[in-house]
Amino acid sequence: MGYLPILENANKNLVREIFHKCLRYLLELIILLENGVNLFINNKKIWFYPRVPTILADWPEATSYCLVYKSTNSNISCHFCLVKKNDLANINLSSSDMRLRSHNEMRNYFENKTQNSVCIESVPNFFWNFP
Ligand SMILES: [Zn+2]
């Protein structure tokens, strides 16, 4: 358990970078313990491996974790998928029109400097390296 800083009056990209660096600091042990760890509890050795099963967040917090543009005016504002703003209420979309955001795909947009086309910030996302 840890606290995440909320910086005020700072450059927004700096705020995002620090947020994701703090996440890395808090969670990198999970990556390092990829093969698990043995714990001795009541003189019994128990093997386990730590994971983050879910993160509860409201929409603004989810945009911080996913580094999706925070504006509701953004053309692709959903942190789950790449459905355009004008199609979010379209019930006639086919499943092929509803592409999900994946770590690899978002990382590719970032590395190819085309992150603007999928409305993500120009900051590397810690979760792209998460198992
Ligand atoms: Zn969506």
Coordinates of N, CA and C and ligand atoms in Angstrom, one line a residue:
M1 N 0.8 -1.2 0.0 CA 0.0 0.0 0.0 C 0.9 1.2 0.0
G2 N 0.5 2.2 -0.7 CA 1.3 3.5 -0.8 C 0.4 4.6 -1.2
Y3 N 1.0 5.8 -1.1 CA 0.3 7.0 -1.5 C 0.8 7.5 -2.8
L4 N -0.1 8.0 -3.6 CA 0.4 8.6 -4.9 C 0.3 10.1 -4.8
P5 N 1.3 10.8 -5.2 CA 1.3 12.3 -5.1 C 0.3 12.9 -6.0
I6 N -0.2 14.0 -5.6 CA -1.0 14.8 -6.5 C -0.4 16.2 -6.6
L7 N 0.3 16.4 -7.7 CA 1.1 17.7 -7.8 C 0.1 18.8 -8.4
E8 N 0.2 19.9 -7.8 CA -0.6 21.0 -8.3 C 0.3 22.1 -8.9
N9 N -0.1 22.8 -9.8 CA 0.6 23.9 -10.4 C 1.9 23.4 -11.1
A10 N 1.9 22.3 -11.6 CA 3.0 21.8 -12.3 C 2.7 21.4 -13.8
N11 N 3.7 21.3 -14.6 CA 3.4 20.9 -16.0 C 2.7 19.6 -16.0
K12 N 1.6 19.5 -16.9 CA 0.8 18.3 -16.9 C 1.5 17.0 -17.2
N13 N 2.4 17.1 -18.2 CA 3.2 15.9 -18.6 C 4.1 15.5 -17.4
L14 N 4.7 16.5 -16.7 CA 5.5 16.1 -15.6 C 4.7 15.4 -14.5
V15 N 3.4 15.9 -14.3 CA 2.5 15.3 -13.3 C 2.3 13.8 -13.7
R16 N 2.0 13.6 -15.0 CA 1.7 12.3 -15.5 C 2.9 11.4 -15.3
E17 N 4.1 11.9 -15.7 CA 5.3 11.1 -15.6 C 5.6 10.7 -14.2
I18 N 5.4 11.6 -13.3 CA 5.7 11.3 -11.8 C 4.7 10.3 -11.3
F19 N 3.4 10.5 -11.7 CA 2.4 9.5 -11.3 C 2.8 8.1 -11.7
H20 N 3.2 7.9 -13.0 CA 3.6 6.6 -13.5 C 4.9 6.1 -12.9
K21 N 5.8 7.0 -12.6 CA 7.1 6.6 -11.9 C 6.8 6.1 -10.5
C22 N 5.8 6.8 -9.8 CA 5.4 6.3 -8.5 C 4.7 5.0 -8.6
L23 N 3.9 4.7 -9.6 CA 3.3 3.4 -9.8 C 4.4 2.4 -9.9
R24 N 5.4 2.7 -10.7 CA 6.5 1.7 -10.9 C 7.2 1.5 -9.6
Y25 N 7.5 2.5 -8.8 CA 8.1 2.3 -7.5 C 7.3 1.4 -6.6
L26 N 5.9 1.6 -6.6 CA 5.1 0.9 -5.7 C 4.9 -0.6 -6.2
L27 N 4.9 -0.8 -7.5 CA 4.5 -2.1 -8.1 C 5.7 -2.9 -8.7
E28 N 6.9 -2.3 -8.8 CA 7.9 -3.0 -9.5 C 8.3 -4.3 -8.9
L29 N 8.1 -4.4 -7.6 CA 8.4 -5.7 -6.9 C 7.6 -6.8 -7.5
I30 N 6.4 -6.5 -7.9 CA 5.5 -7.6 -8.5 C 6.2 -8.1 -9.8
I31 N 6.8 -7.2 -10.5 CA 7.5 -7.6 -11.8 C 8.7 -8.4 -11.4
L32 N 9.5 -8.0 -10.4 CA 10.7 -8.7 -10.0 C 10.4 -10.0 -9.4
L33 N 9.2 -10.2 -8.8 CA 8.9 -11.5 -8.3 C 8.0 -12.3 -9.2
E34 N 8.4 -12.2 -10.5 CA 7.6 -12.9 -11.6 C 7.4 -14.4 -11.3
N35 N 8.4 -15.0 -10.7 CA 8.3 -16.5 -10.5 C 7.8 -16.8 -9.1
G36 N 7.3 -15.8 -8.4 CA 6.8 -16.0 -7.1 C 7.8 -15.9 -6.0
V37 N 7.3 -16.1 -4.8 CA 8.2 -16.0 -3.6 C 7.6 -16.9 -2.6
N38 N 8.6 -17.4 -1.7 CA 8.1 -18.3 -0.6 C 8.0 -17.4 0.7
L39 N 6.9 -17.6 1.3 CA 6.7 -16.9 2.6 C 6.6 -18.0 3.7
F40 N 7.2 -17.7 4.9 CA 7.0 -18.6 6.0 C 5.9 -18.0 6.9
I41 N 4.9 -18.7 7.0 CA 3.7 -18.3 7.9 C 3.4 -19.4 8.8
N42 N 3.5 -19.2 10.1 CA 3.3 -20.2 11.1 C 4.1 -21.4 10.8
N43 N 5.4 -21.2 10.6 CA 6.4 -22.2 10.3 C 6.1 -23.1 9.1
K44 N 5.2 -22.6 8.2 CA 4.9 -23.3 7.0 C 5.3 -22.4 5.8
K45 N 6.0 -23.1 4.9 CA 6.5 -22.4 3.7 C 5.3 -22.4 2.7
I46 N 4.9 -21.2 2.3 CA 3.8 -21.0 1.3 C 4.3 -20.3 0.1
W47 N 4.2 -20.8 -1.1 CA 4.6 -20.2 -2.3 C 3.5 -19.4 -2.9
F48 N 3.7 -18.2 -3.3 CA 2.7 -17.4 -3.9 C 3.4 -16.4 -4.9
Y49 N 2.6 -15.9 -5.7 CA 3.1 -14.8 -6.6 C 2.1 -13.6 -6.6
P50 N 2.6 -12.4 -6.3 CA 1.7 -11.3 -6.2 C 1.2 -10.8 -7.5
R51 N 0.0 -10.3 -7.6 CA -0.6 -9.7 -8.8 C -1.5 -8.6 -8.4
V52 N -1.7 -7.7 -9.4 CA -2.7 -6.7 -9.2 C -4.0 -7.1 -10.0
P53 N -5.0 -7.6 -9.3 CA -6.1 -8.2 -10.0 C -7.0 -7.1 -10.6
T54 N -7.1 -6.0 -10.0 CA -8.0 -4.9 -10.5 C -7.6 -3.6 -9.8
I55 N -7.9 -2.5 -10.5 CA -7.8 -1.2 -9.9 C -9.1 -0.5 -10.0
L56 N -9.6 -0.1 -8.9 CA -10.9 0.6 -8.9 C -10.6 2.1 -9.1
A57 N -11.3 2.6 -10.1 CA -11.1 4.0 -10.4 C -12.3 4.6 -11.0
D58 N -12.5 5.9 -10.8 CA -13.6 6.6 -11.5 C -13.0 7.0 -12.9
W59 N -13.8 7.6 -13.7 CA -13.3 8.0 -15.1 C -12.1 8.8 -15.1
P60 N -12.0 9.9 -14.3 CA -10.8 10.8 -14.3 C -9.6 10.0 -13.8
E61 N -9.7 9.1 -12.8 CA -8.6 8.3 -12.3 C -8.2 7.3 -13.4
A62 N -9.1 6.7 -14.1 CA -8.8 5.7 -15.1 C -8.0 6.4 -16.2
T63 N -8.4 7.6 -16.6 CA -7.6 8.3 -17.6 C -6.2 8.5 -17.2
S64 N -6.0 8.7 -15.9 CA -4.6 8.9 -15.4 C -3.8 7.6 -15.5
Y65 N -4.4 6.5 -15.1 CA -3.7 5.2 -15.2 C -3.5 4.9 -16.7
C66 N -4.4 5.1 -17.6 CA -4.3 4.7 -19.0 C -3.7 5.8 -19.8
L67 N -3.5 7.0 -19.3 CA -2.9 8.1 -20.0 C -3.7 8.5 -21.2
V68 N -5.0 8.3 -21.1 CA -6.0 8.8 -22.2 C -6.3 10.2 -21.9
Y69 N -6.5 11.0 -23.0 CA -6.9 12.4 -22.8 C -8.0 12.5 -21.8
K70 N -7.9 13.5 -20.9 CA -8.9 13.6 -19.8 C -10.2 14.4 -20.3
S71 N -10.1 15.0 -21.4 CA -11.2 15.9 -21.9 C -12.3 15.0 -22.4
T72 N -13.6 15.3 -22.0 CA -14.7 14.7 -22.6 C -14.9 15.1 -24.1
N73 N -14.2 16.1 -24.5 CA -14.3 16.6 -25.9 C -13.3 15.8 -26.8
S74 N -12.5 14.9 -26.1 CA -11.6 14.1 -26.9 C -12.3 13.3 -27.9
N75 N -11.7 13.0 -29.1 CA -12.4 12.2 -30.1 C -12.5 10.8 -29.7
I76 N -11.5 10.3 -28.9 CA -11.6 8.9 -28.4 C -11.3 9.0 -26.9
S77 N -12.4 9.1 -26.1 CA -12.3 9.4 -24.7 C -12.4 8.2 -23.8
C78 N -12.7 7.0 -24.4 CA -12.9 5.8 -23.6 C -11.5 5.2 -23.3
H79 N -11.2 4.8 -22.1 CA -9.9 4.2 -21.7 C -9.9 2.7 -22.0
F80 N -11.1 2.1 -22.4 CA -11.1 0.7 -22.7 C -11.0 0.4 -24.2
C81 N -11.6 1.3 -25.0 CA -11.7 1.0 -26.4 C -11.4 2.2 -27.3
L82 N -11.4 2.0 -28.6 CA -11.0 3.0 -29.6 C -12.3 3.5 -30.3
V83 N -13.5 3.3 -29.7 CA -14.7 3.8 -30.3 C -14.7 5.4 -30.3
K84 N -15.0 6.0 -31.4 CA -14.9 7.5 -31.4 C -16.1 8.0 -30.6
K85 N -15.9 9.2 -30.1 CA -16.9 9.9 -29.3 C -18.3 9.9 -29.9
N86 N -18.4 10.2 -31.2 CA -19.7 10.2 -31.8 C -20.4 8.9 -32.0
D87 N -19.6 7.8 -31.8 CA -20.2 6.5 -31.9 C -20.4 5.8 -30.5
L88 N -20.1 6.4 -29.4 CA -20.2 5.8 -28.1 C -21.7 5.3 -27.8
A89 N -22.7 6.0 -28.4 CA -24.1 5.7 -28.1 C -24.7 5.0 -29.3
N90 N -23.9 4.6 -30.3 CA -24.4 4.0 -31.5 C -24.6 2.5 -31.3
I91 N -25.8 2.0 -31.2 CA -26.1 0.6 -30.9 C -26.0 -0.3 -32.1
N92 N -25.7 0.3 -33.3 CA -25.5 -0.5 -34.5 C -24.1 -0.8 -34.8
L93 N -23.1 -0.5 -33.9 CA -21.7 -0.8 -34.2 C -21.6 -2.3 -34.2
S94 N -20.7 -2.8 -35.1 CA -20.4 -4.2 -35.0 C -19.2 -4.4 -34.1
S95 N -19.0 -5.6 -33.7 CA -17.9 -5.9 -32.7 C -16.5 -5.5 -33.4
S96 N -16.4 -5.6 -34.7 CA -15.2 -5.2 -35.3 C -15.0 -3.7 -35.3
D97 N -16.1 -2.9 -35.1 CA -15.9 -1.5 -34.9 C -15.5 -1.1 -33.5
M98 N -15.5 -2.0 -32.6 CA -15.2 -1.7 -31.2 C -13.9 -2.3 -30.8
R99 N -12.8 -1.8 -31.3 CA -11.5 -2.3 -31.0 C -11.1 -1.9 -29.6
L100 N -10.6 -2.8 -28.8 CA -10.1 -2.5 -27.5 C -8.7 -1.9 -27.5
R101 N -8.4 -1.1 -26.5 CA -7.1 -0.6 -26.3 C -6.3 -1.7 -25.7
S102 N -5.2 -2.1 -26.3 CA -4.3 -3.1 -25.7 C -3.0 -2.4 -25.3
H103 N -2.2 -2.9 -24.4 CA -0.9 -2.4 -24.0 C 0.0 -2.3 -25.2
N104 N 0.1 -3.4 -25.9 CA 1.0 -3.4 -27.1 C 0.6 -2.4 -28.1
E105 N -0.7 -2.3 -28.4 CA -1.1 -1.4 -29.4 C -0.8 0.1 -29.0
M106 N -1.1 0.4 -27.8 CA -0.9 1.8 -27.3 C 0.6 2.1 -27.3
R107 N 1.4 1.1 -26.9 CA 2.8 1.3 -26.9 C 3.3 1.6 -28.3
N108 N 2.8 0.8 -29.3 CA 3.2 1.0 -30.7 C 2.8 2.4 -31.1
Y109 N 1.6 2.9 -30.8 CA 1.3 4.3 -31.2 C 2.3 5.3 -30.5
F110 N 2.6 5.0 -29.3 CA 3.5 5.9 -28.5 C 4.9 5.9 -29.2
E111 N 5.4 4.7 -29.5 CA 6.8 4.6 -30.0 C 6.8 5.1 -31.5
N112 N 5.7 5.1 -32.2 CA 5.7 5.6 -33.6 C 5.3 7.1 -33.6
K113 N 5.2 7.7 -32.4 CA 4.8 9.1 -32.2 C 3.5 9.4 -32.9
T114 N 2.6 8.4 -32.9 CA 1.2 8.7 -33.4 C 0.2 8.6 -32.3
Q115 N 0.6 8.8 -31.1 CA -0.3 8.7 -29.9 C -1.5 9.7 -30.0
N116 N -1.3 10.8 -30.7 CA -2.4 11.7 -30.8 C -3.6 11.1 -31.6
S117 N -3.3 10.2 -32.5 CA -4.4 9.6 -33.3 C -5.3 8.7 -32.4
V118 N -4.8 8.2 -31.2 CA -5.6 7.4 -30.3 C -5.9 8.1 -29.0
C119 N -5.5 9.4 -29.0 CA -5.8 10.3 -27.8 C -5.2 9.8 -26.5
I120 N -3.9 9.4 -26.6 CA -3.2 9.1 -25.4 C -2.0 10.2 -25.3
E121 N -1.7 10.4 -24.0 CA -0.7 11.4 -23.7 C 0.7 10.9 -24.2
S122 N 1.6 11.9 -24.3 CA 3.0 11.6 -24.7 C 3.9 11.2 -23.5
V123 N 3.5 10.3 -22.8 CA 4.2 9.8 -21.6 C 4.2 8.3 -21.6
P124 N 5.3 7.7 -21.3 CA 5.3 6.2 -21.3 C 4.5 5.7 -20.1
N125 N 3.7 4.7 -20.4 CA 2.8 4.1 -19.4 C 3.5 2.9 -18.7
F126 N 3.6 3.0 -17.4 CA 4.2 2.0 -16.6 C 3.5 0.6 -16.8
F127 N 2.2 0.6 -17.0 CA 1.5 -0.7 -17.2 C 1.8 -1.4 -18.5
W128 N 2.4 -0.7 -19.4 CA 2.8 -1.4 -20.7 C 3.9 -2.5 -20.4
N129 N 4.6 -2.3 -19.3 CA 5.7 -3.3 -19.0 C 5.2 -4.3 -17.9
F130 N 3.9 -4.2 -17.5 CA 3.4 -5.1 -16.5 C 3.0 -6.4 -17.0
P131 N 3.4 -7.5 -16.3 CA 3.0 -8.8 -16.8 C 1.5 -9.1 -16.8
Ligands
ZN1 ZN -15.1 2.1 -24.7

